[in-house]
């Protein structure tokens, strides 16, 4: 079945630094990738939608200059949290949509802690 | 817009008990409906799905039927195990719209031995 690899699974960084999270579709071409943020005991909040080769579409309230999304190929999307602050600490999850089968496959998530 | 409503609160039950988690939706068009499961510290795994009215999705003993007349997609399992303890999310997507998934708030299920 479709597999999405998300890396790293955990990262701790200092305030003011940037962190990059990768999301790869391993056995299918992901026409669309989604980035979510999840707070403890809460549902997933969609941050942005990205299509390969075009700019990401951000949800209302999500700072595009802070959360940089790149979707340069059909198998890779990256989320960079720039100038991270403690309030950016969260669980980030990516999802890829298979253009052939229209299914959604999720990565295993990244626990970001900003100290 | 599209939205999903799940019953409030965690669900705690004993092993081998019957599980029901309610899910209702509001959508334009003809959405596909999904149940995802999330184990602690992990991403979401697709549990089952249904793409049209009256379809029944099933997997690992779980079932849900797409009921257009009641706009519902309730999740059921006849006999739960401790390993079923997880958070369950109901979701919908309108494949002819913006392709995004709309999630319910999720239900924590705790199965006690």
Short mmCIF file of C-alpha atoms in Angstrom, two decimals:
data_model
loop_
_atom_site.label_atom_id
_atom_site.label_comp_id
_atom_site.label_asym_id
_atom_site.label_seq_id
_atom_site.Cartn_x
_atom_site.Cartn_y
_atom_site.Cartn_z
CA UNK A 1 0.00 0.00 0.00
CA UNK A 2 0.87 3.66 -0.17
CA UNK A 3 3.55 4.76 2.28
CA UNK A 4 4.51 8.24 3.38
CA UNK A 5 7.77 8.72 5.24
CA UNK A 6 8.07 11.74 7.51
CA UNK A 7 11.36 12.77 9.01
CA UNK A 8 12.47 13.52 11.67
CA UNK A 9 10.07 11.93 14.12
CA UNK A 10 11.31 14.13 16.94
CA UNK A 11 13.34 17.31 17.00
CA UNK A 12 14.38 19.72 19.70
CA UNK A 13 15.67 23.11 18.65
CA UNK A 14 16.59 26.39 20.23
CA UNK A 15 14.44 29.50 19.93
CA UNK A 16 15.31 31.52 16.87
CA UNK A 17 16.58 28.62 14.80
CA UNK A 18 14.87 26.99 11.82
CA UNK A 19 13.75 23.40 11.49
CA UNK A 20 12.98 21.49 8.32
CA UNK A 21 10.57 18.56 8.23
CA UNK A 22 10.48 16.26 5.22
CA UNK A 23 7.58 14.29 3.85
CA UNK A 24 8.17 11.69 1.13
CA UNK A 25 5.78 9.48 -0.73
CA UNK A 26 7.70 6.24 -1.19
CA UNK A 27 5.71 4.27 -3.74
CA UNK A 28 3.37 6.70 -5.42
CA UNK A 29 3.33 10.17 -6.87
CA UNK A 30 1.71 12.67 -4.57
CA UNK A 31 -0.05 15.31 -6.59
CA UNK A 32 -1.12 17.10 -3.44
CA UNK A 33 0.41 17.20 0.01
CA UNK A 34 -1.12 18.59 3.16
CA UNK A 35 0.50 19.81 6.36
CA UNK A 36 -1.32 19.63 9.66
CA UNK A 37 -0.62 20.71 13.18
CA UNK A 38 -2.02 18.85 16.13
CA UNK A 39 -2.21 20.12 19.69
CA UNK A 40 -2.43 17.67 22.59
CA UNK A 41 -5.74 15.83 22.73
CA UNK A 42 -7.08 17.79 19.80
CA UNK A 43 -7.90 17.18 16.18
CA UNK A 44 -5.71 18.01 13.23
CA UNK A 45 -5.58 21.59 12.07
CA UNK A 46 -4.84 22.00 8.37
CA UNK A 47 -2.04 24.49 7.87
CA UNK A 48 -1.54 24.42 4.13
CA UNK A 49 -2.09 22.52 0.92
CA UNK A 50 0.65 22.19 -1.65
CA UNK A 51 0.60 20.99 -5.22
CA UNK A 52 3.77 19.95 -6.94
CA UNK A 53 5.51 22.83 -8.66
CA UNK A 54 3.25 25.56 -7.37
CA UNK A 55 2.97 27.75 -4.31
CA UNK A 56 1.28 26.37 -1.24
CA UNK A 57 -2.18 27.52 -0.25
CA UNK A 58 -2.22 28.49 3.41
CA UNK A 59 -5.19 28.36 5.71
CA UNK A 60 -6.40 31.53 7.33
CA UNK A 61 -4.27 32.49 10.30
CA UNK A 62 -1.21 30.49 9.26
CA UNK A 63 1.85 32.65 8.66
CA UNK A 64 3.31 31.74 5.31
CA UNK A 65 6.61 33.43 6.07
CA UNK A 66 7.00 31.43 9.22
CA UNK A 67 5.92 28.06 7.88
CA UNK A 68 7.65 27.69 4.53
CA UNK A 69 6.38 24.85 2.38
CA UNK A 70 8.15 23.53 -0.67
CA UNK A 71 6.78 20.83 -2.95
CA UNK A 72 9.48 20.61 -5.59
CA UNK A 73 8.75 17.08 -6.77
CA UNK A 74 5.92 14.60 -6.87
CA UNK A 75 7.47 12.64 -4.01
CA UNK A 76 8.80 15.28 -1.64
CA UNK A 77 7.39 18.18 0.32
CA UNK A 78 9.14 20.05 3.09
CA UNK A 79 7.89 22.25 5.90
CA UNK A 80 10.40 24.68 7.40
CA UNK A 81 9.54 26.35 10.66
CA UNK A 82 11.57 29.56 10.59
CA UNK A 83 12.74 31.48 13.65
CA UNK A 84 11.05 28.95 15.89
CA UNK A 85 9.53 29.98 19.21
CA UNK A 86 8.31 27.82 22.10
CA UNK A 87 4.70 28.35 20.99
CA UNK A 88 5.57 26.55 17.74
CA UNK A 89 6.12 23.38 19.73
CA UNK A 90 3.59 20.90 18.46
CA UNK A 91 3.01 17.68 16.55
CA UNK A 92 3.20 18.23 12.80
CA UNK A 93 1.76 15.67 10.39
CA UNK A 94 1.92 15.53 6.63
CA UNK A 95 -0.44 13.77 4.30
CA UNK A 96 -0.10 12.93 0.64
CA UNK A 97 -2.87 12.40 -1.84
CA UNK A 98 -2.38 9.77 -4.48
CA UNK A 99 -3.40 11.24 -7.81
CA UNK A 100 -4.26 7.81 -9.18
CA UNK A 101 -6.34 6.37 -6.39
CA UNK A 102 -7.40 9.57 -4.64
CA UNK A 103 -6.47 8.13 -1.28
CA UNK A 104 -4.88 10.06 1.57
CA UNK A 105 -1.85 8.62 3.33
CA UNK A 106 -0.39 10.17 6.46
CA UNK A 107 3.15 10.40 7.69
CA UNK A 108 4.01 9.27 11.21
CA UNK A 109 4.33 12.84 12.45
CA UNK A 110 7.08 15.04 13.85
CA UNK A 111 7.18 16.13 17.47
CA UNK A 112 8.80 19.58 17.52
CA UNK A 113 9.96 21.04 20.82
CA UNK A 114 11.38 24.54 20.84
CA UNK A 115 13.40 25.43 23.95
CA UNK B 1 -18.74 24.29 4.06
CA UNK B 2 -17.91 20.70 4.89
CA UNK B 3 -17.84 19.69 8.52
CA UNK B 4 -17.78 16.57 10.66
CA UNK B 5 -19.23 16.15 14.14
CA UNK B 6 -18.20 13.39 16.50
CA UNK B 7 -19.78 12.56 19.82
CA UNK B 8 -18.24 14.36 22.76
CA UNK B 9 -15.82 12.88 25.23
CA UNK B 10 -13.60 9.83 25.61
CA UNK B 11 -15.02 6.34 25.47
CA UNK B 12 -14.00 3.82 28.11
CA UNK B 13 -15.17 0.26 27.90
CA UNK B 14 -14.23 -3.26 28.87
CA UNK B 15 -12.60 -5.81 26.63
CA UNK B 16 -15.08 -7.66 24.41
CA UNK B 17 -17.66 -4.90 24.77
CA UNK B 18 -19.50 -3.39 21.79
CA UNK B 19 -18.14 -0.10 20.53
CA UNK B 20 -20.05 2.64 18.76
CA UNK B 21 -18.66 6.06 17.89
CA UNK B 22 -21.12 8.44 16.28
CA UNK B 23 -20.21 10.62 13.35
CA UNK B 24 -22.43 12.97 11.39
CA UNK B 25 -21.46 15.27 8.58
CA UNK B 26 -22.46 18.31 6.61
CA UNK B 27 -21.26 18.53 3.04
CA UNK B 28 -22.01 19.84 -0.38
CA UNK B 29 -21.59 17.51 -3.28
CA UNK B 30 -20.90 13.82 -2.84
CA UNK B 31 -18.24 13.34 -0.18
CA UNK B 32 -16.21 10.29 0.60
CA UNK B 33 -16.17 9.32 4.26
CA UNK B 34 -13.29 7.94 6.31
CA UNK B 35 -12.37 6.68 9.72
CA UNK B 36 -8.76 7.14 10.80
CA UNK B 37 -7.06 5.74 13.90
CA UNK B 38 -4.17 7.36 15.73
CA UNK B 39 -2.04 5.47 18.22
CA UNK B 40 0.00 7.47 20.78
CA UNK B 41 2.82 9.44 19.24
CA UNK B 42 2.00 8.35 15.71
CA UNK B 43 0.38 9.71 12.60
CA UNK B 44 -3.01 8.67 11.32
CA UNK B 45 -3.79 5.32 9.75
CA UNK B 46 -6.75 4.77 7.49
CA UNK B 47 -9.11 2.34 9.18
CA UNK B 48 -11.89 2.21 6.61
CA UNK B 49 -13.68 4.31 4.05
CA UNK B 50 -16.85 4.55 1.97
CA UNK B 51 -17.21 6.53 -1.21
CA UNK B 52 -20.94 6.51 -1.89
CA UNK B 53 -24.27 6.19 -0.15
CA UNK B 54 -25.06 2.78 1.40
CA UNK B 55 -21.46 1.63 1.05
CA UNK B 56 -20.13 -0.22 4.08
CA UNK B 57 -16.46 0.14 4.93
CA UNK B 58 -14.92 -2.58 7.06
CA UNK B 59 -11.51 -3.49 8.42
CA UNK B 60 -10.13 -5.34 11.45
CA UNK B 61 -13.63 -6.00 12.76
CA UNK B 62 -14.67 -2.35 12.49
CA UNK B 63 -17.56 -1.32 10.27
CA UNK B 64 -19.24 1.90 9.20
CA UNK B 65 -22.08 2.47 6.74
CA UNK B 66 -22.48 5.62 4.66
CA UNK B 67 -26.00 6.81 5.43
CA UNK B 68 -26.94 9.69 3.21
CA UNK B 69 -30.47 10.01 4.63
CA UNK B 70 -29.14 10.62 8.13
CA UNK B 71 -25.79 12.09 7.01
CA UNK B 72 -24.02 9.67 9.31
CA UNK B 73 -21.06 7.31 9.27
CA UNK B 74 -21.05 5.68 12.71
CA UNK B 75 -18.17 3.39 13.59
CA UNK B 76 -18.90 0.04 15.23
CA UNK B 77 -17.01 -2.97 16.48
CA UNK B 78 -18.67 -5.97 18.03
CA UNK B 79 -15.93 -7.00 20.46
CA UNK B 80 -13.11 -4.62 21.28
CA UNK B 81 -9.63 -5.56 22.43
CA UNK B 82 -7.13 -3.68 24.54
CA UNK B 83 -5.10 -3.09 21.38
CA UNK B 84 -7.99 -1.03 19.98
CA UNK B 85 -7.21 1.71 22.48
CA UNK B 86 -6.47 4.77 20.36
CA UNK B 87 -7.98 7.99 19.08
CA UNK B 88 -10.48 7.65 16.25
CA UNK B 89 -11.18 10.42 13.76
CA UNK B 90 -14.06 10.64 11.35
CA UNK B 91 -13.32 12.61 8.18
CA UNK B 92 -14.80 13.51 4.84
CA UNK B 93 -13.47 14.75 1.57
CA UNK B 94 -15.16 16.22 -1.40
CA UNK B 95 -13.04 14.93 -4.23
CA UNK B 96 -14.68 17.30 -6.65
CA UNK B 97 -14.14 20.30 -4.42
CA UNK B 98 -10.96 21.40 -2.75
CA UNK B 99 -9.78 17.85 -2.05
CA UNK B 100 -9.11 18.60 1.58
CA UNK B 101 -10.07 16.33 4.43
CA UNK B 102 -12.37 17.76 7.07
CA UNK B 103 -11.85 16.03 10.43
CA UNK B 104 -14.01 15.55 13.44
CA UNK B 105 -12.54 16.29 16.85
CA UNK B 106 -11.66 12.68 17.49
CA UNK B 107 -12.64 10.27 20.25
CA UNK B 108 -10.22 8.71 22.68
CA UNK B 109 -11.12 5.05 23.14
CA UNK B 110 -9.75 3.25 26.18
CA UNK B 111 -10.31 -0.48 26.45
CA UNK B 112 -9.83 -1.94 29.91
CA UNK B 113 -8.78 -5.58 30.31
#
